């Protein structure tokens, strides 16, 4: 029992031979974000604040595929999306198609708290952000040289990449081969040990995606979900996560089959197509699960009993 | 039935809906008109199924585009999704302004793109690449809905202002204000039912080989913020299909989204072994809280069911055993 927090920086075919200059900044980012999340929990911050502030940090960290450092669409632009959900009330907020909002997760939260809607996209979402006075930046702020290079490689390979540089083929149902690599979507789930649960996810999507493509992150029940049983944030190939209603199913399997969090999370991930799905989840009583069916997943977690972990592979 | 490699031919079934949340004062001619449209859709779908058509191809012609709800800017933004049960392939679109048949574009996203969901400018561009029929945005705008928008804006001015943070959900706040206002005003999505444009349409089908498919299409919520996405294009919320069933929902989009209504029907069947009707009843009763919605569903074994917790839902069902029924009220 007690509080628990888990966060991820993306699942995918993260090569074991990942060079230190690519590995270390991400590990450092995970560690840093874990620390601030734990501090917020210990300070008794509301659970929604905890997941939002962790994801904001992950968005600001340019080595993850969210906020600054987002991967590029086929047009060389950035289109960001995010989603937040409160397990106790099941209130939620989601945004897609953002181009200038510095912290998409914060806009998702404002949609949840200040509109009668749940999900705003594209121009409408951008206009709302300006109305609400959220921090915005020129679209170029979000573009990093690494991602310009990734897009170039993806176009040369004529494929849509999750976000890394080690191409590998994973054909999925919904169309041609999708080049799969390390997904850098970020997410955070937390439980306060008093029934409070929240999930937050943010991403730039798939490298070389079509303009206007929406993935699993802002789809309630796919990439993000929280109810009284657990909070879940998923990462991987969005199209597979949507079809698999991954985040919702973890909670559903706990509720309808009586499985523990770990069992439910493992069940859902193993059931999906190989090399498409990873997730982090926490339960109301402080259990943590971080299963993935890809080669690796950038992740970190901590629980009130003092346990903490930052890892990439098994 | 003999053994061996025999494909068991079951009965097919189809259900359609034309939106949940019906003004109890709706004039009888309008009710009859709606029922005729539903009947016609059922007949179209049934013919296709009778001829052995696959569930995914059976989509009676809807014209949910024209007469769509208007955004607060007075424009139309349409969205739709489709899902094919056997392999759970799906396609969805949002923010369409010129595509005459949104559900067809959703299908093209599913069949001809590497993605599942395209929206706004990107979706419009894809539509042009695919050569689907496009029209000017004002094709979809009707005098009636311009009038509705005006009423909705007036109602919203009284009831709530989007710039003011809401302490409670909108339905609650609106209902409270309406109650103060003299009570008895039926509300849905923060709007009085009399202005509520219930033109979300949906269809679920199971063919004679037990394959299920679901489709939902809408213009969304009257006076919605431009860019607002509801439940109709969201897989697991407004639309879902798998081996066990196909579901299409309608009503308060936000309630359907947070309740992941369509997926929950299937999950109850899959994980708890409930029958289609039991799953539908459970979801309507337990997953909506103060939200108002309805849904139609078919199962892989040929059952058809529907449920709603609001004043009415335009719907119809037909099955291969000759059953055909359309209705509005309970």
Coordinates of C-alpha atoms in Angstrom, one line a residue:
Chain A
X1 CA 0.0 0.0 0.0
X2 CA 1.1 3.6 -0.3
X3 CA 1.9 5.8 -3.1
X4 CA 3.4 4.7 -6.4
X5 CA 4.6 6.3 -9.6
X6 CA 5.8 5.0 -12.9
X7 CA 6.8 6.8 -16.0
X8 CA 8.0 6.0 -19.5
X9 CA 9.9 7.5 -22.4
X10 CA 8.8 5.1 -25.1
X11 CA 8.8 1.5 -26.0
X12 CA 10.3 0.0 -29.2
X13 CA 13.2 -1.8 -30.8
X14 CA 15.7 0.1 -28.7
X15 CA 18.9 -1.6 -29.7
X16 CA 21.0 -3.1 -27.0
X17 CA 24.0 -1.6 -28.7
X18 CA 22.5 1.9 -28.2
X19 CA 25.5 4.2 -27.9
X20 CA 26.0 6.0 -24.6
X21 CA 25.4 9.4 -26.1
X22 CA 21.9 8.3 -27.0
X23 CA 21.3 6.3 -23.9
X24 CA 22.6 8.6 -21.1
X25 CA 20.5 11.7 -21.7
X26 CA 17.4 9.6 -21.7
X27 CA 18.3 7.7 -18.5
X28 CA 19.1 11.1 -16.9
X29 CA 15.8 12.4 -18.0
X30 CA 13.9 9.5 -16.6
X31 CA 15.8 9.8 -13.3
X32 CA 15.2 13.5 -13.1
X33 CA 11.5 13.2 -13.8
X34 CA 11.1 10.3 -11.4
X35 CA 12.7 12.4 -8.6
X36 CA 10.4 15.4 -9.2
X37 CA 7.4 13.1 -9.3
X38 CA 8.4 11.4 -6.0
X39 CA 9.0 14.8 -4.4
X40 CA 5.6 16.0 -5.5
X41 CA 3.9 12.8 -4.1
X42 CA 5.8 13.1 -0.8
X43 CA 4.7 16.8 -0.6
X44 CA 1.1 15.6 -0.9
X45 CA 0.4 17.4 -4.2
X46 CA -2.9 16.4 -5.9
X47 CA -2.4 13.4 -8.0
X48 CA -3.3 15.2 -11.3
X49 CA -0.6 17.8 -10.5
X50 CA 1.9 15.0 -10.0
X51 CA 1.4 13.4 -13.4
X52 CA 1.1 16.7 -15.2
X53 CA 4.3 18.1 -13.8
X54 CA 6.2 14.9 -14.6
X55 CA 5.0 14.9 -18.2
X56 CA 5.7 18.6 -18.6
X57 CA 9.3 17.8 -17.7
X58 CA 9.4 14.9 -20.1
X59 CA 8.0 17.2 -22.8
X60 CA 10.7 19.8 -22.1
X61 CA 13.4 17.2 -22.3
X62 CA 14.4 17.2 -26.0
X63 CA 15.5 13.6 -26.1
X64 CA 11.9 12.2 -25.9
X65 CA 9.3 12.3 -28.6
X66 CA 7.0 14.8 -26.9
X67 CA 6.9 18.6 -26.7
X68 CA 10.4 19.7 -27.7
X69 CA 12.0 16.8 -29.4
X70 CA 8.8 15.6 -31.1
X71 CA 9.3 13.5 -34.2
X72 CA 8.3 15.1 -37.5
X73 CA 5.4 14.6 -39.9
X74 CA 6.0 13.9 -43.5
X75 CA 5.8 17.6 -44.1
X76 CA 8.7 18.2 -41.7
X77 CA 6.4 19.8 -39.1
X78 CA 5.5 18.9 -35.5
X79 CA 2.0 17.8 -34.5
X80 CA 1.7 17.0 -30.8
X81 CA -1.0 15.3 -28.8
X82 CA -1.6 14.6 -25.2
X83 CA -4.1 13.2 -22.8
X84 CA -4.8 13.3 -19.0
X85 CA -7.3 11.3 -17.0
X86 CA -8.3 11.4 -13.3
X87 CA -9.2 8.0 -12.0
X88 CA -11.4 9.0 -9.1
X89 CA -13.7 11.2 -11.2
X90 CA -12.9 9.8 -14.7
X91 CA -12.7 13.3 -15.9
X92 CA -10.3 13.5 -18.9
X93 CA -8.9 15.9 -21.4
X94 CA -7.2 15.4 -24.7
X95 CA -5.6 17.5 -27.5
X96 CA -4.2 16.7 -30.9
X97 CA -2.5 18.6 -33.8
X98 CA -0.7 21.1 -31.6
X99 CA 2.1 23.1 -33.3
X100 CA 3.0 25.9 -30.9
X101 CA 1.9 24.9 -27.4
X102 CA 5.0 24.3 -25.3
X103 CA 3.3 21.8 -22.9
X104 CA 0.5 19.9 -24.6
X105 CA -0.3 18.0 -21.4
X106 CA -1.2 21.2 -19.7
X107 CA -3.5 22.1 -22.5
X108 CA -5.2 18.8 -22.2
X109 CA -5.7 19.5 -18.5
X110 CA -7.2 22.9 -19.3
X111 CA -9.6 21.4 -21.8
X112 CA -10.7 19.0 -19.1
X113 CA -11.1 21.7 -16.4
X114 CA -12.3 24.7 -18.3
X115 CA -14.5 23.4 -21.1
X116 CA -17.5 21.2 -21.3
X117 CA -15.6 19.1 -23.8
X118 CA -13.0 16.4 -23.5
X119 CA -11.0 16.6 -26.7
X120 CA -9.9 19.5 -28.9
X121 CA -7.8 19.2 -32.0
X122 CA -5.8 21.3 -34.4
X123 CA -6.6 24.9 -35.1
X124 CA -9.4 24.9 -32.5
X125 CA -7.0 23.6 -29.9
X126 CA -4.4 26.1 -30.8
X127 CA -6.9 28.9 -30.6
X128 CA -8.1 27.8 -27.2
X129 CA -4.5 27.6 -26.0
X130 CA -4.0 31.2 -26.9
X131 CA -7.3 32.2 -25.3
X132 CA -6.2 30.6 -22.1
X133 CA -2.8 32.2 -22.2
X134 CA -0.8 29.0 -22.3
X135 CA 2.9 29.3 -23.2
X136 CA 3.4 29.0 -26.9
X137 CA 6.6 29.1 -29.1
X138 CA 7.4 29.2 -32.7
X139 CA 7.0 25.8 -34.3
X140 CA 10.8 25.7 -34.9
X141 CA 11.3 25.5 -31.1
X142 CA 10.1 21.9 -31.1
X143 CA 12.3 20.7 -33.9
X144 CA 15.7 19.1 -33.1
X145 CA 18.5 18.1 -35.5
X146 CA 18.1 14.5 -34.4
X147 CA 14.5 14.4 -35.6
X148 CA 15.3 16.2 -38.9
X149 CA 17.8 13.4 -39.5
X150 CA 15.3 10.7 -38.5
X151 CA 12.7 12.0 -41.0
X152 CA 15.3 12.0 -43.7
X153 CA 16.2 8.4 -43.0
X154 CA 12.5 7.4 -42.8
X155 CA 11.8 9.0 -46.2
X156 CA 14.8 7.3 -47.7
X157 CA 13.5 4.0 -46.3
X158 CA 10.0 5.1 -47.5
X159 CA 8.6 4.1 -44.2
X160 CA 6.8 5.4 -41.2
X161 CA 9.0 5.1 -38.1
X162 CA 8.1 5.1 -34.5
X163 CA 11.1 7.1 -33.6
X164 CA 14.5 5.5 -33.7
X165 CA 17.3 4.9 -36.1
X166 CA 17.5 1.1 -36.2
X167 CA 15.0 0.1 -38.8
X168 CA 13.1 -3.1 -38.4
X169 CA 10.0 -4.3 -40.1
X170 CA 6.8 -4.9 -38.2
X171 CA 3.9 -5.2 -40.5
X172 CA 0.6 -4.5 -38.9
X173 CA -2.9 -5.0 -40.0
X174 CA -3.8 -1.5 -40.9
X175 CA -1.8 -1.0 -44.0
X176 CA 1.7 -1.4 -45.3
X177 CA 4.8 -2.1 -43.3
X178 CA 5.5 0.3 -40.5
X179 CA 9.1 0.8 -39.7
X180 CA 9.3 0.3 -36.0
X181 CA 11.9 1.5 -33.6
X182 CA 12.0 3.1 -30.2
X183 CA 8.9 4.9 -29.5
X184 CA 9.6 8.0 -27.5
X185 CA 6.1 8.8 -26.4
X186 CA 6.2 9.9 -22.7
X187 CA 3.8 9.1 -20.0
X188 CA 3.3 9.1 -16.2
X189 CA 0.9 7.3 -13.9
X190 CA 0.6 7.8 -10.2
X191 CA -1.4 6.6 -7.2
X192 CA -1.5 8.5 -3.9
X193 CA -2.4 5.5 -1.8
X194 CA -5.6 7.2 -0.8
X195 CA -7.7 6.2 -3.8
X196 CA -6.3 9.0 -6.1
X197 CA -5.1 7.7 -9.5
X198 CA -4.1 9.6 -12.6
X199 CA -2.6 9.0 -16.0
X200 CA -1.0 11.4 -18.5
X201 CA 0.6 10.8 -21.9
X202 CA 2.2 13.0 -24.5
X203 CA 3.7 12.5 -27.9
X204 CA 4.8 13.8 -31.3
X205 CA 3.5 10.6 -32.9
X206 CA 5.2 8.6 -35.6
X207 CA 8.1 9.8 -37.7
X208 CA 7.0 10.6 -41.3
X209 CA 3.4 10.3 -40.3
X210 CA 0.8 11.8 -42.5
X211 CA -0.3 15.3 -41.5
X212 CA -3.4 15.0 -39.4
X213 CA -2.6 11.5 -38.2
X214 CA -3.8 10.9 -34.7
X215 CA -2.4 8.0 -32.7
X216 CA -3.3 6.2 -29.5
X217 CA -2.1 8.8 -27.0
X218 CA -5.2 11.1 -27.0
X219 CA -7.7 8.2 -27.5
X220 CA -9.2 7.6 -24.1
X221 CA -9.0 3.9 -23.4
X222 CA -6.2 3.3 -25.9
X223 CA -3.1 5.1 -24.9
X224 CA -4.4 6.7 -21.7
X225 CA -6.9 5.6 -19.0
X226 CA -7.6 5.8 -15.3
X227 CA -10.4 4.7 -13.1
X228 CA -10.7 3.4 -9.6
X229 CA -8.8 0.3 -10.3
X230 CA -5.7 1.6 -12.0
X231 CA -4.0 4.3 -14.2
X232 CA -2.4 3.3 -17.4
X233 CA -0.2 5.0 -20.1
X234 CA 0.8 3.1 -23.2
X235 CA 3.5 3.5 -25.9
X236 CA 4.4 1.8 -29.1
X237 CA 2.6 1.6 -32.4
X238 CA -0.5 3.7 -32.0
X239 CA -2.6 1.9 -34.5
X240 CA -2.1 -1.4 -32.6
X241 CA -2.8 0.2 -29.3
X242 CA -6.0 1.7 -30.6
X243 CA -7.3 -1.6 -32.0
X244 CA -6.3 -3.3 -28.7
X245 CA -7.9 -0.6 -26.5
X246 CA -4.9 -1.3 -24.4
X247 CA -5.2 1.1 -21.5
X248 CA -8.9 0.4 -20.9
X249 CA -8.4 -3.4 -21.1
X250 CA -5.8 -3.5 -18.3
X251 CA -8.5 -2.0 -15.9
X252 CA -11.3 -4.1 -17.4
X253 CA -9.4 -7.4 -16.9
X254 CA -8.7 -6.4 -13.3
X255 CA -12.3 -5.6 -12.8
X256 CA -14.0 -8.4 -14.7
X257 CA -11.5 -11.2 -14.3
X258 CA -10.2 -10.3 -10.9
X259 CA -6.6 -10.3 -12.0
X260 CA -3.9 -8.3 -10.2
X261 CA -2.4 -5.3 -11.9
X262 CA 0.7 -7.1 -12.9
X263 CA -1.3 -10.1 -14.3
X264 CA -3.7 -7.8 -16.2
X265 CA -1.0 -5.6 -17.6
X266 CA 1.0 -8.7 -18.8
X267 CA -2.1 -10.3 -20.3
X268 CA -2.9 -7.2 -22.3
X269 CA 0.6 -6.6 -23.6
X270 CA 1.2 -10.3 -24.5
X271 CA -2.1 -10.4 -26.4
X272 CA -1.1 -7.6 -28.7
X273 CA 1.0 -8.1 -31.9
X274 CA 4.6 -8.5 -31.1
X275 CA 6.9 -5.5 -30.9
X276 CA 4.0 -3.0 -30.8
X277 CA 3.1 -2.3 -27.2
X278 CA 4.5 -1.2 -23.8
X279 CA 2.8 0.4 -20.9
X280 CA 3.2 1.7 -17.3
X281 CA 0.5 1.2 -14.8
X282 CA -0.2 1.6 -11.1
X283 CA -3.1 0.3 -9.1
X284 CA -5.0 2.0 -6.3
X285 CA -3.1 0.0 -3.7
X286 CA 0.3 1.0 -5.0
X287 CA 1.2 -1.9 -7.2
X288 CA 3.3 -1.1 -10.3
X289 CA 3.6 -2.9 -13.7
X290 CA 5.8 -2.0 -16.7
X291 CA 5.4 -4.7 -19.3
X292 CA 6.4 -4.4 -22.9
X293 CA 6.6 -6.7 -25.9
X294 CA 9.2 -4.7 -27.7
X295 CA 13.0 -5.0 -27.3
X296 CA 13.0 -2.3 -24.6
X297 CA 11.1 0.5 -23.0
X298 CA 12.6 3.6 -21.4
X299 CA 11.0 3.6 -17.9
X300 CA 11.2 4.4 -14.3
X301 CA 9.2 3.8 -11.1
X302 CA 9.2 4.3 -7.4
X303 CA 7.0 3.1 -4.6
X304 CA 6.5 4.4 -1.0
X305 CA 8.3 1.4 0.5
X306 CA 11.5 2.8 -1.0
X307 CA 11.8 0.8 -4.2
X308 CA 12.9 2.7 -7.3
X309 CA 14.1 1.7 -10.8
X310 CA 15.3 3.3 -14.0
X311 CA 15.7 0.9 -16.9
X312 CA 15.5 0.3 -20.6
X313 CA 15.8 -3.4 -21.2
X314 CA 15.1 -6.4 -18.9
Chain B
X1 CA -25.3 -29.4 -39.0
X2 CA -22.7 -31.8 -40.3
X3 CA -19.1 -31.9 -39.0
X4 CA -15.9 -31.3 -40.9
X5 CA -14.9 -28.1 -42.5
X6 CA -18.3 -26.5 -42.7
X7 CA -18.8 -22.8 -42.4
X8 CA -21.8 -22.6 -40.2
X9 CA -24.3 -20.2 -41.7
X10 CA -25.9 -18.2 -39.0
X11 CA -28.6 -15.6 -39.2
X12 CA -27.5 -12.1 -40.1
X13 CA -28.7 -9.0 -38.1
X14 CA -28.5 -5.3 -38.6
X15 CA -29.3 -2.3 -36.3
X16 CA -29.2 1.4 -37.1
X17 CA -29.6 4.5 -35.0
X18 CA -30.3 8.1 -35.8
X19 CA -29.3 9.6 -32.5
X20 CA -30.3 9.5 -28.8
X21 CA -32.0 12.2 -26.9
X22 CA -35.3 13.0 -28.6
X23 CA -37.5 15.9 -27.8
X24 CA -40.7 14.4 -26.3
X25 CA -42.5 17.2 -28.1
X26 CA -41.2 16.2 -31.5
X27 CA -44.2 16.6 -33.9
X28 CA -45.7 13.3 -35.1
X29 CA -44.9 14.0 -38.8
X30 CA -41.2 14.3 -37.9
X31 CA -41.4 11.1 -35.9
X32 CA -42.9 9.3 -38.8
X33 CA -40.4 10.8 -41.2
X34 CA -37.5 9.6 -39.1
X35 CA -39.0 6.1 -38.8
X36 CA -39.3 5.9 -42.6
X37 CA -35.7 6.8 -43.0
X38 CA -34.7 4.1 -40.5
X39 CA -36.9 1.6 -42.3
X40 CA -35.3 2.4 -45.6
X41 CA -31.8 2.1 -44.2
X42 CA -32.7 -1.3 -42.7
X43 CA -34.1 -2.5 -46.0
X44 CA -31.0 -1.4 -47.9
X45 CA -28.8 -3.2 -45.4
X46 CA -30.9 -6.3 -45.2
X47 CA -30.9 -6.7 -49.0
X48 CA -27.1 -6.6 -49.0
X49 CA -26.9 -9.1 -46.2
X50 CA -29.5 -11.4 -47.7
X51 CA -27.4 -11.5 -50.8
X52 CA -24.5 -12.7 -48.7
X53 CA -22.7 -9.4 -48.4
X54 CA -20.0 -9.0 -45.8
X55 CA -20.7 -7.0 -42.7
X56 CA -18.1 -4.4 -43.4
X57 CA -19.6 -3.6 -46.8
X58 CA -23.1 -3.2 -45.6
X59 CA -23.6 0.4 -44.9
X60 CA -26.9 1.9 -45.8
X61 CA -26.6 5.3 -47.3
X62 CA -26.7 7.9 -44.6
X63 CA -26.8 11.5 -45.2
X64 CA -25.7 12.6 -41.8
X65 CA -23.5 15.2 -43.4
X66 CA -26.3 17.6 -44.6
X67 CA -28.2 19.0 -41.6
X68 CA -25.2 18.4 -39.3
X69 CA -24.9 20.3 -36.1
X70 CA -23.0 23.6 -36.5
X71 CA -19.9 24.7 -34.6
X72 CA -20.0 28.0 -32.7
X73 CA -18.6 29.6 -35.8
X74 CA -21.5 28.4 -37.9
X75 CA -19.5 25.9 -39.9
X76 CA -19.8 22.1 -40.1
X77 CA -17.0 19.7 -38.8
X78 CA -17.9 16.1 -39.3
X79 CA -16.4 13.0 -37.9
X80 CA -16.8 9.2 -38.3
X81 CA -15.3 5.9 -37.6
X82 CA -15.7 2.3 -38.8
X83 CA -14.4 -1.0 -37.4
X84 CA -14.2 -4.4 -38.8
X85 CA -14.7 -7.1 -36.2
X86 CA -12.7 -10.1 -37.5
X87 CA -9.3 -8.5 -37.3
X88 CA -10.3 -5.3 -35.5
X89 CA -9.1 -3.1 -38.3
X90 CA -10.4 0.4 -37.9
X91 CA -10.5 3.8 -39.6
X92 CA -11.6 7.2 -38.2
X93 CA -11.8 10.8 -39.3
X94 CA -12.5 14.2 -37.6
X95 CA -12.8 17.8 -38.6
X96 CA -14.1 17.2 -42.1
X97 CA -15.6 20.2 -43.8
X98 CA -16.1 19.3 -47.4
X99 CA -16.2 15.5 -47.6
X100 CA -19.7 14.4 -48.6
X101 CA -19.6 11.0 -47.0
X102 CA -17.4 11.0 -43.9
X103 CA -17.8 7.3 -43.2
X104 CA -16.5 6.4 -46.6
X105 CA -13.4 8.4 -45.9
X106 CA -13.0 6.6 -42.6
X107 CA -13.1 3.4 -44.5
X108 CA -10.4 4.6 -46.9
X109 CA -8.2 5.5 -43.9
X110 CA -8.6 1.9 -42.7
X111 CA -8.0 0.3 -46.1
X112 CA -5.6 2.7 -47.9
X113 CA -3.5 4.4 -45.3
X114 CA -0.9 3.2 -42.8
X115 CA -2.9 4.9 -40.1
X116 CA -6.1 4.5 -38.2
X117 CA -7.2 8.1 -37.6
X118 CA -6.8 11.3 -39.7
X119 CA -8.2 14.7 -38.9
X120 CA -8.7 18.2 -40.1
X121 CA -6.5 19.5 -42.9
X122 CA -4.6 16.2 -43.1
X123 CA -7.8 14.3 -43.5
X124 CA -9.1 16.8 -46.1
X125 CA -5.9 16.4 -48.1
X126 CA -6.2 12.6 -47.9
X127 CA -9.8 12.9 -49.2
X128 CA -8.6 14.8 -52.3
X129 CA -5.7 12.3 -52.9
X130 CA -8.3 9.5 -52.8
X131 CA -10.7 11.3 -55.1
X132 CA -13.7 11.2 -52.8
X133 CA -16.6 13.5 -53.5
X134 CA -16.2 16.9 -51.9
X135 CA -18.6 19.9 -51.8
X136 CA -18.5 23.4 -50.3
X137 CA -19.0 23.5 -46.5
X138 CA -22.3 25.4 -46.9
X139 CA -23.8 22.3 -48.6
X140 CA -24.1 20.8 -45.2
X141 CA -25.7 23.9 -43.6
X142 CA -29.5 24.0 -43.4
X143 CA -31.7 26.9 -42.4
X144 CA -33.1 24.7 -39.6
X145 CA -29.7 24.2 -38.0
X146 CA -28.7 27.9 -38.4
X147 CA -31.9 28.5 -36.4
X148 CA -30.9 25.8 -33.9
X149 CA -27.5 27.3 -33.5
X150 CA -28.9 30.7 -32.7
X151 CA -31.2 29.1 -30.0
X152 CA -28.3 27.1 -28.6
X153 CA -26.1 30.2 -28.3
X154 CA -28.9 32.0 -26.5
X155 CA -29.4 29.0 -24.2
X156 CA -25.6 28.8 -23.5
X157 CA -25.5 32.5 -22.7
X158 CA -28.0 31.9 -19.9
X159 CA -26.6 28.6 -18.8
X160 CA -22.9 28.8 -18.9
X161 CA -19.9 30.6 -20.4
X162 CA -17.0 28.5 -21.6
X163 CA -14.6 31.0 -20.3
X164 CA -15.7 30.5 -16.7
X165 CA -14.3 27.4 -15.1
X166 CA -17.1 25.0 -14.2
X167 CA -17.2 23.6 -10.8
X168 CA -19.4 20.7 -11.8
X169 CA -20.1 18.9 -15.0
X170 CA -22.0 20.8 -17.6
X171 CA -25.0 18.6 -17.5
X172 CA -25.3 19.2 -13.8
X173 CA -24.8 23.0 -14.1
X174 CA -27.2 23.3 -16.9
X175 CA -29.8 21.2 -15.2
X176 CA -29.5 23.2 -12.1
X177 CA -29.9 26.5 -14.0
X178 CA -32.8 25.0 -15.9
X179 CA -34.4 23.9 -12.7
X180 CA -34.1 27.4 -11.3
X181 CA -35.4 28.7 -14.5
X182 CA -38.8 27.1 -14.0
X183 CA -38.0 23.5 -14.1
X184 CA -39.1 20.8 -16.4
X185 CA -36.7 21.7 -19.2
X186 CA -35.1 18.5 -20.5
X187 CA -31.4 18.9 -21.0
X188 CA -28.7 17.0 -22.8
X189 CA -25.1 18.1 -23.4
X190 CA -25.9 21.3 -21.7
X191 CA -28.6 22.2 -24.3
X192 CA -32.3 22.1 -24.0
X193 CA -33.6 19.0 -25.9
X194 CA -35.6 21.2 -28.2
X195 CA -32.4 22.6 -29.8
X196 CA -30.5 19.4 -29.6
X197 CA -29.5 18.2 -33.1
X198 CA -29.5 14.5 -32.7
X199 CA -28.2 13.5 -36.1
X200 CA -25.4 11.1 -35.1
X201 CA -26.1 8.0 -37.1
X202 CA -24.7 4.5 -36.6
X203 CA -25.0 1.0 -38.0
X204 CA -23.9 -2.3 -36.7
X205 CA -24.0 -5.5 -38.7
X206 CA -23.3 -9.2 -38.3
X207 CA -23.3 -11.2 -41.5
X208 CA -24.2 -14.8 -42.1
X209 CA -20.7 -15.9 -41.3
X210 CA -20.7 -14.2 -37.9
X211 CA -18.5 -11.3 -38.9
X212 CA -19.4 -8.0 -37.2
X213 CA -18.8 -4.5 -38.2
X214 CA -19.7 -1.1 -36.7
X215 CA -19.9 2.5 -38.1
X216 CA -20.8 5.8 -36.6
X217 CA -20.9 9.3 -38.2
X218 CA -21.8 12.7 -36.9
X219 CA -21.6 16.5 -37.2
X220 CA -21.1 16.5 -33.4
X221 CA -22.6 18.9 -30.9
X222 CA -24.6 22.0 -31.7
X223 CA -22.5 25.1 -30.9
X224 CA -19.4 23.1 -30.1
X225 CA -16.1 24.8 -30.1
X226 CA -14.4 24.5 -33.5
X227 CA -11.9 21.6 -33.1
X228 CA -14.0 19.7 -30.6
X229 CA -13.9 16.0 -31.1
X230 CA -16.6 13.8 -29.6
X231 CA -17.1 10.1 -29.2
X232 CA -18.1 9.1 -32.7
X233 CA -14.6 8.8 -34.2
X234 CA -13.1 7.3 -31.1
X235 CA -12.6 3.6 -31.2
X236 CA -13.8 2.1 -28.0
X237 CA -16.1 5.0 -27.2
X238 CA -18.6 5.6 -30.0
X239 CA -17.6 2.6 -32.2
X240 CA -16.2 -0.8 -31.6
X241 CA -16.2 -4.2 -33.2
X242 CA -14.5 -7.5 -32.5
X243 CA -15.2 -11.2 -32.9
X244 CA -17.8 -11.0 -30.2
X245 CA -19.9 -8.0 -31.2
X246 CA -20.2 -4.6 -32.9
X247 CA -21.4 -1.5 -31.1
X248 CA -22.3 2.1 -32.1
X249 CA -23.2 4.7 -29.6
X250 CA -24.9 8.1 -29.6
X251 CA -25.7 10.8 -27.0
X252 CA -23.6 12.9 -24.8
X253 CA -20.2 12.5 -26.4
X254 CA -18.2 13.3 -23.3
X255 CA -20.1 10.7 -21.2
X256 CA -19.5 8.0 -23.9
X257 CA -15.8 8.9 -24.1
X258 CA -15.1 8.6 -20.4
X259 CA -17.3 5.5 -20.2
X260 CA -15.6 3.8 -23.2
X261 CA -19.0 2.6 -23.8
X262 CA -18.6 0.6 -27.0
X263 CA -15.5 -1.3 -25.8
X264 CA -17.2 -2.0 -22.4
X265 CA -20.0 -3.9 -24.0
X266 CA -17.5 -6.1 -25.7
X267 CA -15.3 -6.4 -22.7
X268 CA -18.1 -7.6 -20.5
X269 CA -18.9 -10.3 -23.1
X270 CA -15.3 -11.2 -23.4
X271 CA -14.1 -11.1 -19.8
X272 CA -17.3 -11.7 -17.9
X273 CA -19.1 -14.0 -20.2
X274 CA -22.3 -11.8 -20.3
X275 CA -24.7 -12.1 -23.2
X276 CA -25.1 -9.2 -25.6
X277 CA -28.3 -7.9 -24.0
X278 CA -26.9 -8.3 -20.5
X279 CA -23.7 -6.4 -21.5
X280 CA -25.7 -3.6 -23.1
X281 CA -28.0 -3.3 -20.1
X282 CA -25.1 -3.2 -17.7
X283 CA -23.3 -0.5 -19.6
X284 CA -26.3 1.7 -20.0
X285 CA -27.2 1.3 -16.3
X286 CA -23.8 1.4 -14.7
X287 CA -21.4 3.2 -17.0
X288 CA -23.2 6.5 -17.6
X289 CA -23.6 8.1 -14.2
X290 CA -25.4 11.4 -15.1
X291 CA -24.5 11.1 -18.7
X292 CA -27.2 10.3 -21.3
X293 CA -26.6 8.0 -24.1
X294 CA -27.8 5.1 -26.1
X295 CA -26.3 2.3 -28.3
X296 CA -27.1 -0.4 -30.7
X297 CA -25.2 -3.7 -30.8
X298 CA -25.1 -7.1 -32.6
X299 CA -23.2 -10.2 -31.5
X300 CA -21.2 -12.6 -33.6
X301 CA -23.9 -15.2 -32.9
X302 CA -26.6 -13.1 -34.6
X303 CA -28.2 -11.4 -31.6
X304 CA -29.2 -7.7 -31.8
X305 CA -29.8 -5.4 -28.9
X306 CA -30.1 -1.7 -28.0
X307 CA -30.4 0.4 -24.9
X308 CA -30.6 4.0 -23.9
X309 CA -31.1 6.0 -20.7
X310 CA -32.6 9.2 -22.2
X311 CA -36.0 10.1 -23.5
X312 CA -35.7 8.3 -26.8
X313 CA -33.4 7.0 -29.5
X314 CA -34.2 6.7 -33.2
X315 CA -33.4 3.1 -34.0
X316 CA -34.3 0.1 -36.0
X317 CA -33.3 -3.6 -36.1
X318 CA -33.8 -6.4 -38.6
X319 CA -32.6 -10.0 -38.8
X320 CA -32.6 -12.9 -41.1
X321 CA -35.5 -14.5 -39.4
X322 CA -37.8 -11.8 -40.7
X323 CA -37.8 -9.6 -37.7
X324 CA -37.9 -5.8 -38.5
X325 CA -38.7 -3.1 -36.0
X326 CA -38.2 0.7 -35.8
X327 CA -38.8 2.8 -32.8
X328 CA -38.1 6.1 -31.0
X329 CA -39.4 5.8 -27.4
X330 CA -39.1 3.1 -24.8

